[in-house]
mmCIF file of C-alpha atoms and ligand atoms in Angstrom:
data_model
loop_
_atom_site.group_PDB
_atom_site.id
_atom_site.type_symbol
_atom_site.label_atom_id
_atom_site.label_comp_id
_atom_site.label_asym_id
_atom_site.label_seq_id
_atom_site.Cartn_x
_atom_site.Cartn_y
_atom_site.Cartn_z
ATOM 1 C CA UNK A 24 -0.014 0.005 -0.305
ATOM 2 C CA UNK A 25 3.076 2.126 0.754
ATOM 3 C CA UNK A 26 4.795 1.719 -2.449
ATOM 4 C CA UNK A 27 1.524 2.562 -4.326
ATOM 5 C CA UNK A 28 1.105 5.689 -2.600
ATOM 6 C CA UNK A 29 4.698 6.402 -3.204
ATOM 7 C CA UNK A 30 4.230 5.317 -6.884
ATOM 8 C CA UNK A 31 1.183 7.924 -7.216
ATOM 9 C CA UNK A 32 3.170 10.600 -5.833
ATOM 10 C CA UNK A 33 6.285 10.124 -8.108
ATOM 11 C CA UNK A 34 3.653 10.062 -11.020
ATOM 12 C CA UNK A 35 1.594 13.383 -9.703
ATOM 13 C CA UNK A 36 5.027 14.851 -9.765
ATOM 14 C CA UNK A 37 6.051 13.755 -12.716
ATOM 15 C CA UNK A 38 2.815 15.549 -14.211
ATOM 16 C CA UNK A 39 3.616 18.326 -12.372
ATOM 17 C CA UNK A 40 7.052 18.549 -14.108
ATOM 18 C CA UNK A 41 5.828 17.995 -17.088
ATOM 19 C CA UNK A 42 2.851 20.405 -16.794
ATOM 20 C CA UNK A 43 5.079 22.575 -15.717
ATOM 21 C CA UNK A 44 7.352 22.862 -18.694
ATOM 22 C CA UNK A 45 4.506 23.381 -20.904
ATOM 23 C CA UNK A 46 3.266 25.702 -19.139
ATOM 24 C CA UNK A 47 7.577 27.495 -19.236
ATOM 25 C CA UNK A 48 7.085 27.317 -22.788
ATOM 26 C CA UNK A 49 3.492 28.686 -23.407
ATOM 27 C CA UNK A 50 4.129 32.143 -21.491
ATOM 28 C CA UNK A 51 6.958 32.003 -23.147
ATOM 29 C CA UNK A 52 6.049 31.886 -26.609
ATOM 30 C CA UNK A 53 4.143 35.208 -26.368
ATOM 31 C CA UNK A 54 5.053 38.945 -25.509
ATOM 32 C CA UNK A 55 2.027 40.786 -24.911
ATOM 33 C CA UNK A 56 1.812 41.253 -21.250
ATOM 34 C CA UNK A 57 -1.851 40.667 -20.999
ATOM 35 C CA UNK A 58 -1.999 37.428 -22.945
ATOM 36 C CA UNK A 59 1.169 36.159 -20.687
ATOM 37 C CA UNK A 60 -0.585 36.996 -17.505
ATOM 38 C CA UNK A 61 -3.791 35.582 -18.576
ATOM 39 C CA UNK A 62 -1.887 32.673 -19.369
ATOM 40 C CA UNK A 63 -0.519 31.665 -16.259
ATOM 41 C CA UNK A 64 -3.659 32.406 -13.891
ATOM 42 C CA UNK A 65 -4.998 29.559 -16.666
ATOM 43 C CA UNK A 66 -2.406 27.251 -16.638
ATOM 44 C CA UNK A 67 -1.317 27.466 -12.530
ATOM 45 C CA UNK A 68 -5.211 26.531 -12.398
ATOM 46 C CA UNK A 69 -4.548 23.484 -13.750
ATOM 47 C CA UNK A 70 -1.064 22.662 -12.354
ATOM 48 C CA UNK A 71 -2.348 23.559 -8.951
ATOM 49 C CA UNK A 72 -6.217 21.631 -9.358
ATOM 50 C CA UNK A 73 -7.011 24.963 -7.687
ATOM 51 C CA UNK A 74 -10.085 26.951 -8.619
ATOM 52 C CA UNK A 75 -9.320 29.923 -7.737
ATOM 53 C CA UNK A 76 -6.503 32.108 -9.223
ATOM 54 C CA UNK A 77 -5.074 35.548 -7.917
ATOM 55 C CA UNK A 78 -1.546 37.553 -9.924
ATOM 56 C CA UNK A 79 -0.233 40.537 -7.737
ATOM 57 C CA UNK A 80 1.915 42.635 -9.195
ATOM 58 C CA UNK A 81 4.567 45.205 -6.454
ATOM 59 C CA UNK A 82 5.145 48.771 -7.621
ATOM 60 C CA UNK A 83 8.892 49.581 -8.038
ATOM 61 C CA UNK A 84 8.266 51.396 -4.297
ATOM 62 C CA UNK A 85 7.784 47.392 -3.638
ATOM 63 C CA UNK A 86 5.226 48.730 -0.976
ATOM 64 C CA UNK A 87 2.123 48.741 -3.061
ATOM 65 C CA UNK A 88 0.485 45.193 -4.385
ATOM 66 C CA UNK A 89 -2.072 45.495 -7.279
ATOM 67 C CA UNK A 90 -4.424 42.606 -8.479
ATOM 68 C CA UNK A 91 -3.634 42.754 -12.059
ATOM 69 C CA UNK A 92 -4.907 39.404 -12.803
ATOM 70 C CA UNK A 93 -7.806 37.075 -12.024
ATOM 71 C CA UNK A 94 -9.683 33.286 -12.120
ATOM 72 C CA UNK A 95 -12.727 32.152 -10.805
ATOM 73 C CA UNK A 96 -14.078 36.086 -9.270
ATOM 74 C CA UNK A 97 -15.949 38.055 -10.130
ATOM 75 C CA UNK A 98 -15.562 41.931 -10.183
ATOM 76 C CA UNK A 99 -17.813 41.699 -7.615
ATOM 77 C CA UNK A 100 -15.961 39.464 -5.589
ATOM 78 C CA UNK A 101 -12.694 41.793 -5.480
ATOM 79 C CA UNK A 102 -13.883 46.005 -4.394
ATOM 80 C CA UNK A 103 -10.300 46.431 -3.075
ATOM 81 C CA UNK A 104 -7.214 45.987 -5.852
ATOM 82 C CA UNK A 105 -4.793 47.557 -4.402
ATOM 83 C CA UNK A 106 -2.966 46.791 -1.066
ATOM 84 C CA UNK A 107 -0.829 49.090 0.628
ATOM 85 C CA UNK A 108 1.904 49.299 3.020
ATOM 86 C CA UNK A 109 3.013 45.961 2.033
ATOM 87 C CA UNK A 110 5.257 44.313 4.664
ATOM 88 C CA UNK A 111 8.768 42.425 2.315
ATOM 89 C CA UNK A 112 8.350 38.835 1.572
ATOM 90 C CA UNK A 113 12.343 38.536 0.550
ATOM 91 C CA UNK A 114 12.361 35.547 2.919
ATOM 92 C CA UNK A 115 10.157 33.882 0.774
ATOM 93 C CA UNK A 116 12.980 34.368 -2.250
ATOM 94 C CA UNK A 117 15.819 32.732 0.512
ATOM 95 C CA UNK A 118 13.874 29.630 0.979
ATOM 96 C CA UNK A 119 13.064 27.640 -2.037
ATOM 97 C CA UNK A 120 9.461 26.850 -1.989
ATOM 98 C CA UNK A 121 8.324 28.835 0.932
ATOM 99 C CA UNK A 122 4.954 30.065 0.207
ATOM 100 C CA UNK A 123 3.346 32.832 1.740
ATOM 101 C CA UNK A 124 -0.233 34.157 3.313
ATOM 102 C CA UNK A 125 -1.867 37.397 2.992
ATOM 103 C CA UNK A 126 -2.028 37.675 6.618
ATOM 104 C CA UNK A 127 2.194 37.806 6.506
ATOM 105 C CA UNK A 128 2.240 40.817 3.599
ATOM 106 C CA UNK A 129 -0.826 42.693 5.175
ATOM 107 C CA UNK A 130 0.020 45.748 7.309
ATOM 108 C CA UNK A 131 -2.419 44.615 10.216
ATOM 109 C CA UNK A 132 -5.460 47.290 9.519
ATOM 110 C CA UNK A 133 -5.513 46.245 6.270
ATOM 111 C CA UNK A 134 -5.854 42.982 7.475
ATOM 112 C CA UNK A 135 -9.005 43.855 9.320
ATOM 113 C CA UNK A 136 -10.564 45.132 6.894
ATOM 114 C CA UNK A 137 -9.857 43.276 4.244
ATOM 115 C CA UNK A 138 -10.978 39.975 6.394
ATOM 116 C CA UNK A 139 -14.621 40.771 6.153
ATOM 117 C CA UNK A 140 -14.804 42.219 2.445
ATOM 118 C CA UNK A 141 -12.543 40.216 0.891
ATOM 119 C CA UNK A 142 -12.182 36.762 3.138
ATOM 120 C CA UNK A 143 -11.335 34.744 -0.026
ATOM 121 C CA UNK A 144 -8.100 35.968 0.778
ATOM 122 C CA UNK A 145 -7.041 34.367 3.410
ATOM 123 C CA UNK A 146 -8.234 31.324 2.063
ATOM 124 C CA UNK A 147 -5.441 31.116 -0.475
ATOM 125 C CA UNK A 148 -1.766 31.124 -0.552
ATOM 126 C CA UNK A 149 1.297 32.616 -2.696
ATOM 127 C CA UNK A 150 4.240 31.799 -4.413
ATOM 128 C CA UNK A 151 6.918 35.102 -4.559
ATOM 129 C CA UNK A 152 6.904 36.008 -8.426
ATOM 130 C CA UNK A 153 10.693 36.220 -8.357
ATOM 131 C CA UNK A 154 13.766 36.935 -11.023
ATOM 132 C CA UNK A 155 17.288 36.838 -9.635
ATOM 133 C CA UNK A 156 16.724 37.483 -5.859
ATOM 134 C CA UNK A 157 13.870 40.438 -6.759
ATOM 135 C CA UNK A 158 10.462 40.427 -5.542
ATOM 136 C CA UNK A 159 7.895 41.001 -8.270
ATOM 137 C CA UNK A 160 4.721 40.318 -6.983
ATOM 138 C CA UNK A 161 2.731 37.092 -5.727
ATOM 139 C CA UNK A 162 0.879 34.026 -7.849
ATOM 140 C CA UNK A 163 -1.689 32.913 -5.526
ATOM 141 C CA UNK A 164 -3.977 29.568 -5.641
ATOM 142 C CA UNK A 165 -6.964 28.773 -3.192
ATOM 143 C CA UNK A 166 -5.891 25.689 -0.607
ATOM 144 C CA UNK A 167 -4.282 25.004 1.980
ATOM 145 C CA UNK A 168 -0.603 24.356 2.126
ATOM 146 C CA UNK A 169 -0.431 21.545 3.871
ATOM 147 C CA UNK A 170 -2.375 20.018 1.209
ATOM 148 C CA UNK A 171 0.776 19.878 -1.312
ATOM 149 C CA UNK A 172 3.977 18.050 -0.339
ATOM 150 C CA UNK A 173 7.038 19.904 -0.182
ATOM 151 C CA UNK A 174 8.225 19.201 -3.916
ATOM 152 C CA UNK A 175 4.458 20.631 -5.435
ATOM 153 C CA UNK A 176 5.287 23.606 -3.601
ATOM 154 C CA UNK A 177 8.826 23.687 -4.853
ATOM 155 C CA UNK A 178 7.088 23.359 -8.659
ATOM 156 C CA UNK A 179 4.737 26.239 -7.531
ATOM 157 C CA UNK A 180 7.121 28.674 -6.493
ATOM 158 C CA UNK A 181 9.181 27.872 -9.599
ATOM 159 C CA UNK A 182 6.366 28.769 -11.599
ATOM 160 C CA UNK A 183 6.700 32.128 -10.145
ATOM 161 C CA UNK A 184 10.041 32.499 -11.602
ATOM 162 C CA UNK A 185 9.083 31.025 -14.721
ATOM 163 C CA UNK A 186 6.094 34.222 -14.551
ATOM 164 C CA UNK A 187 8.024 36.460 -13.717
ATOM 165 C CA UNK A 188 10.837 35.658 -16.316
ATOM 166 C CA UNK A 189 8.223 35.459 -18.400
ATOM 167 C CA UNK A 190 6.771 38.951 -17.368
ATOM 168 C CA UNK A 191 9.137 40.831 -17.449
ATOM 169 C CA UNK A 192 10.277 39.620 -21.227
ATOM 170 C CA UNK A 193 7.166 40.560 -22.689
ATOM 171 C CA UNK A 194 8.081 43.962 -20.622
ATOM 172 C CA UNK A 195 10.952 44.047 -22.460
ATOM 173 C CA UNK A 196 10.128 43.497 -25.380
ATOM 174 C CA UNK A 197 6.665 46.252 -25.039
ATOM 175 C CA UNK A 198 9.655 49.221 -23.754
ATOM 176 C CA UNK A 199 11.626 48.084 -27.235
ATOM 177 C CA UNK A 200 8.934 48.269 -29.322
ATOM 178 C CA UNK A 201 7.843 51.535 -27.892
ATOM 179 C CA UNK A 202 11.854 52.654 -28.909
ATOM 180 C CA UNK A 203 11.335 51.315 -32.096
ATOM 181 C CA UNK A 204 8.252 53.123 -32.846
ATOM 182 C CA UNK A 205 9.402 56.792 -31.516
ATOM 183 C CA UNK A 206 12.463 56.084 -33.382
ATOM 184 C CA UNK A 207 10.373 55.788 -36.786
ATOM 185 C CA UNK A 208 7.871 58.470 -35.783
ATOM 186 C CA UNK A 209 11.513 60.522 -35.383
ATOM 187 C CA UNK A 210 12.838 59.578 -38.910
ATOM 188 C CA UNK A 211 9.053 59.851 -40.952
ATOM 189 C CA UNK A 212 8.560 63.732 -38.973
ATOM 190 C CA UNK A 213 12.671 64.320 -40.116
ATOM 191 C CA UNK A 214 11.073 63.200 -43.471
ATOM 192 C CA UNK A 215 8.161 65.428 -43.384
ATOM 193 C CA UNK A 216 9.616 68.419 -42.049
ATOM 194 C CA UNK A 217 11.466 69.203 -45.284
ATOM 195 C CA UNK A 218 7.502 70.078 -46.062
ATOM 196 C CA UNK A 219 7.229 73.254 -44.358
ATOM 197 C CA UNK A 220 3.737 73.194 -44.158
ATOM 198 C CA UNK A 221 4.063 69.181 -42.109
ATOM 199 C CA UNK A 222 4.858 69.958 -38.930
ATOM 200 C CA UNK A 223 3.520 66.991 -36.990
ATOM 201 C CA UNK A 224 1.651 65.385 -39.488
ATOM 202 C CA UNK A 225 2.944 62.079 -38.583
ATOM 203 C CA UNK A 226 1.591 62.115 -35.001
ATOM 204 C CA UNK A 227 -1.837 63.370 -35.943
ATOM 205 C CA UNK A 228 -2.056 60.718 -38.758
ATOM 206 C CA UNK A 229 -0.927 58.358 -36.818
ATOM 207 C CA UNK A 230 -3.687 59.351 -34.051
ATOM 208 C CA UNK A 231 -6.465 59.438 -36.810
ATOM 209 C CA UNK A 232 -5.606 56.062 -37.784
ATOM 210 C CA UNK A 233 -5.865 54.254 -34.130
ATOM 211 C CA UNK A 234 -8.838 55.595 -33.818
ATOM 212 C CA UNK A 235 -10.503 53.758 -37.105
ATOM 213 C CA UNK A 236 -8.659 51.026 -35.996
ATOM 214 C CA UNK A 237 -10.339 50.462 -32.724
ATOM 215 C CA UNK A 238 -13.857 51.229 -34.126
ATOM 216 C CA UNK A 239 -13.128 48.439 -36.538
ATOM 217 C CA UNK A 240 -11.887 45.972 -34.074
ATOM 218 C CA UNK A 241 -9.501 45.180 -36.003
ATOM 219 C CA UNK A 242 -7.202 41.715 -34.582
ATOM 220 C CA UNK A 243 -3.857 43.295 -33.059
ATOM 221 C CA UNK A 244 -0.879 42.223 -35.908
ATOM 222 C CA UNK A 245 -3.185 44.553 -38.613
ATOM 223 C CA UNK A 246 -3.476 47.093 -35.645
ATOM 224 C CA UNK A 247 0.599 46.868 -35.444
ATOM 225 C CA UNK A 248 0.821 46.883 -39.051
ATOM 226 C CA UNK A 249 -1.517 49.886 -39.748
ATOM 227 C CA UNK A 250 0.282 51.778 -36.675
ATOM 228 C CA UNK A 251 3.896 51.230 -38.458
ATOM 229 C CA UNK A 252 2.007 52.351 -42.203
ATOM 230 C CA UNK A 253 0.755 55.417 -40.879
ATOM 231 C CA UNK A 254 4.252 56.366 -39.453
ATOM 232 C CA UNK A 255 5.930 55.122 -42.140
ATOM 233 C CA UNK A 256 2.932 56.205 -45.130
ATOM 234 C CA UNK A 257 4.989 59.536 -47.037
ATOM 235 C CA UNK A 258 9.286 57.614 -46.061
ATOM 236 C CA UNK A 259 9.208 57.623 -50.110
ATOM 237 C CA UNK A 260 9.154 61.385 -50.011
ATOM 238 C CA UNK A 261 13.179 61.214 -48.772
ATOM 239 C CA UNK A 262 13.702 60.237 -52.995
ATOM 240 C CA UNK A 263 11.540 63.325 -54.074
ATOM 241 C CA UNK A 264 13.659 66.940 -54.625
ATOM 242 C CA UNK A 265 13.539 69.824 -52.250
ATOM 243 C CA UNK A 266 12.355 72.038 -55.247
ATOM 244 C CA UNK A 267 9.433 69.998 -56.112
ATOM 245 C CA UNK A 268 8.589 68.901 -52.437
ATOM 246 C CA UNK A 269 9.153 72.721 -50.707
ATOM 247 C CA UNK A 270 7.557 74.244 -54.260
ATOM 248 C CA UNK A 271 4.802 76.966 -53.245
ATOM 249 C CA UNK A 272 3.236 77.041 -56.449
ATOM 250 C CA UNK A 273 1.461 74.604 -58.839
ATOM 251 C CA UNK A 274 3.350 71.273 -60.125
ATOM 252 C CA UNK A 275 4.027 71.336 -63.359
ATOM 253 C CA UNK A 276 3.469 68.084 -64.886
ATOM 254 C CA UNK A 277 6.873 66.285 -65.297
ATOM 255 C CA UNK A 278 6.892 67.762 -60.968
ATOM 256 C CA UNK A 279 3.779 65.927 -60.476
ATOM 257 C CA UNK A 280 4.917 62.257 -62.348
ATOM 258 C CA UNK A 281 8.061 62.806 -59.799
ATOM 259 C CA UNK A 282 5.838 63.553 -56.619
ATOM 260 C CA UNK A 283 3.424 60.854 -57.421
ATOM 261 C CA UNK A 284 6.756 58.147 -57.147
ATOM 262 C CA UNK A 285 6.660 58.960 -53.364
ATOM 263 C CA UNK A 286 3.921 55.402 -52.492
ATOM 264 C CA UNK A 287 6.568 53.259 -54.621
ATOM 265 C CA UNK A 288 9.429 54.929 -53.652
ATOM 266 C CA UNK A 289 8.392 54.399 -49.903
ATOM 267 C CA UNK A 290 7.503 50.616 -50.828
ATOM 268 C CA UNK A 291 10.420 49.975 -52.096
ATOM 269 C CA UNK A 292 12.758 51.324 -49.369
ATOM 270 C CA UNK A 293 10.517 49.303 -47.000
ATOM 271 C CA UNK A 294 10.963 46.610 -49.208
ATOM 272 C CA UNK A 295 14.631 45.049 -48.048
ATOM 273 C CA UNK A 296 12.705 44.727 -44.573
ATOM 274 C CA UNK A 297 11.474 41.285 -43.882
ATOM 275 C CA UNK A 298 9.284 42.474 -41.093
ATOM 276 C CA UNK A 299 7.581 45.482 -43.248
ATOM 277 C CA UNK A 300 5.759 42.919 -45.910
ATOM 278 C CA UNK A 301 2.296 43.187 -43.742
ATOM 279 C CA UNK A 302 3.022 47.657 -43.753
ATOM 280 C CA UNK A 303 4.085 48.198 -46.788
ATOM 281 C CA UNK A 304 0.423 47.730 -48.738
ATOM 282 C CA UNK A 305 -0.185 50.847 -46.209
ATOM 283 C CA UNK A 306 2.965 53.215 -47.482
ATOM 284 C CA UNK A 307 2.167 51.419 -51.256
ATOM 285 C CA UNK A 308 -1.896 52.279 -51.896
ATOM 286 C CA UNK A 309 -2.523 55.444 -49.416
ATOM 287 C CA UNK A 310 -3.004 57.743 -52.234
ATOM 288 C CA UNK A 311 -5.446 54.904 -54.264
ATOM 289 C CA UNK A 312 -8.698 56.742 -55.138
ATOM 290 C CA UNK A 313 -11.837 54.629 -54.063
ATOM 291 C CA UNK A 314 -13.477 55.264 -58.149
ATOM 292 C CA UNK A 315 -9.840 53.917 -59.661
ATOM 293 C CA UNK A 316 -8.570 57.293 -59.958
ATOM 294 C CA UNK A 317 -5.621 57.054 -57.127
ATOM 295 C CA UNK A 318 -2.191 56.388 -57.975
ATOM 296 C CA UNK A 319 0.215 54.708 -58.158
ATOM 297 C CA UNK A 320 -1.728 51.025 -59.519
ATOM 298 C CA UNK A 321 -5.295 52.951 -59.706
ATOM 299 C CA UNK A 322 -6.533 50.162 -57.284
ATOM 300 C CA UNK A 323 -10.322 50.378 -57.011
ATOM 301 C CA UNK A 324 -12.668 49.800 -53.832
ATOM 302 C CA UNK A 325 -12.221 47.236 -51.917
ATOM 303 C CA UNK A 326 -8.596 45.881 -53.747
ATOM 304 C CA UNK A 327 -7.204 48.620 -51.937
ATOM 305 C CA UNK A 328 -5.914 47.160 -48.829
ATOM 306 C CA UNK A 329 -8.147 47.947 -45.926
ATOM 307 C CA UNK A 330 -5.147 49.761 -44.528
ATOM 308 C CA UNK A 331 -4.235 52.421 -47.174
ATOM 309 C CA UNK A 332 -7.950 53.315 -47.313
ATOM 310 C CA UNK A 333 -7.784 53.997 -43.517
ATOM 311 C CA UNK A 334 -4.427 56.224 -43.955
ATOM 312 C CA UNK A 335 -6.120 57.867 -46.836
ATOM 313 C CA UNK A 336 -8.877 58.965 -45.383
ATOM 314 C CA UNK A 337 -6.442 60.015 -41.421
ATOM 315 C CA UNK A 338 -3.630 61.741 -44.546
ATOM 316 C CA UNK A 339 -6.649 64.176 -45.646
ATOM 317 C CA UNK A 340 -8.377 65.004 -43.284
ATOM 318 C CA UNK A 341 -5.075 66.001 -41.757
ATOM 319 C CA UNK A 342 -4.040 67.708 -44.241
ATOM 320 C CA UNK A 343 -7.926 69.764 -44.536
ATOM 321 C CA UNK A 344 -7.308 70.485 -40.564
ATOM 322 C CA UNK A 345 -3.842 72.045 -40.820
ATOM 323 C CA UNK A 346 -2.497 75.350 -43.204
ATOM 324 C CA UNK A 347 -1.438 75.522 -46.321
ATOM 325 C CA UNK A 348 -0.095 77.897 -48.768
ATOM 326 C CA UNK A 349 -3.016 77.827 -50.690
ATOM 327 C CA UNK A 350 -5.951 77.908 -47.790
ATOM 328 C CA UNK A 351 -6.195 78.037 -43.914
ATOM 329 C CA UNK A 352 -7.074 75.174 -41.870
ATOM 330 C CA UNK A 353 -10.340 74.270 -41.847
ATOM 331 C CA UNK A 354 -12.128 73.174 -38.422
ATOM 332 C CA UNK A 355 -13.015 69.636 -37.847
ATOM 333 C CA UNK A 356 -16.611 69.710 -38.895
ATOM 334 C CA UNK A 357 -15.594 71.695 -42.380
ATOM 335 C CA UNK A 358 -13.074 69.184 -43.418
ATOM 336 C CA UNK A 359 -15.734 65.803 -42.637
ATOM 337 C CA UNK A 360 -17.840 67.546 -44.698
ATOM 338 C CA UNK A 361 -15.355 67.745 -47.654
ATOM 339 C CA UNK A 362 -14.690 64.204 -46.689
ATOM 340 C CA UNK A 363 -18.186 62.766 -47.277
ATOM 341 C CA UNK A 364 -18.192 64.407 -50.338
ATOM 342 C CA UNK A 365 -15.345 62.777 -51.963
ATOM 343 C CA UNK A 366 -16.831 59.386 -50.216
ATOM 344 C CA UNK A 367 -17.215 56.352 -53.105
ATOM 345 C CA UNK A 368 -14.979 58.887 -54.673
ATOM 346 C CA UNK A 369 -12.361 58.858 -53.258
ATOM 347 C CA UNK A 370 -12.599 57.310 -49.889
ATOM 348 C CA UNK A 371 -14.337 54.423 -48.702
ATOM 349 C CA UNK A 372 -17.315 55.528 -48.147
ATOM 350 C CA UNK A 373 -18.273 53.159 -44.954
ATOM 351 C CA UNK A 374 -14.636 54.458 -42.891
ATOM 352 C CA UNK A 375 -16.021 58.039 -43.635
ATOM 353 C CA UNK A 376 -19.236 57.460 -41.420
ATOM 354 C CA UNK A 377 -17.465 55.744 -39.044
ATOM 355 C CA UNK A 378 -14.813 58.180 -39.055
ATOM 356 C CA UNK A 379 -16.779 61.190 -37.973
ATOM 357 C CA UNK A 380 -18.456 59.403 -34.680
ATOM 358 C CA UNK A 381 -14.911 59.584 -33.863
ATOM 359 C CA UNK A 382 -13.429 63.044 -34.237
HETATM 360 FE FE1 FE2 B 417 1.385 60.622 -49.359
#
């Protein structure tokens, strides 16, 4: 009988290790912080056979814990999301497999008030989220620690470390991505600043575009391509002479043809970057018109890539609402009326109609 129990425990431990390995692979496969946190909660519930999971993150001063993710709770269960004056739980980081309960980290007065409104907190135990000896938060499940073996608790704490590393990776990736976007914006702005009338154009077009993208509920990867295409849509103007770009009078036919080359030049520049393939259609086709009379390809209707149709509206709206050599800036209402007049001719009429609601 005794050996049977040991054999079963060994099998459970092997299963737990397998789950831990799967979890580690899964959470490191995503770099979106919200997705990583959700995955941590669902996998923890499975690994620990728990029906309630909480993920709490420490602030930089390590004095406030905030509930970031929950599983097995409804919003009404959690009237308080932040706990202040947190006691250090560094001792848990020193001794591997040491779990912690909420009454050990809460200040006395908070403990008393939470006991009556969130009693479940005190029926949970927590693994520290740890990276190289530093605490980032807590990962908790419902249950009693003594119902688990020491090995299982060690595995649970390893899960805390894996979770912390995955969250840190996602945070670093987001910071890196933000830096990349800012660099792309600075580059685009430097190019558009050669044209004296387009200061801040890149940022404003990006803002309009993101408003439309949110309303359309586009998938995350398309939103990213759209954001970049909006920033880089006029990057091809780097290949246009100043004499044409800065000319205040009407362009000659020859100058106009050269100017009309900028979408193709932009597409060619981005074409050498593998990661930009989904961005190129927005750059190359942002001057196509809905009725097929635009350039460079004369695409018509929905044959024009969606991201290009969105940028066309944002680009035109910004041009109308900023001062130009030949006219003063229009207000939003007048600019929108002009967009509406051109809906179906220059612009996708459906996108124009939803653009108004976002102004
Ligand atoms: Fe353009």
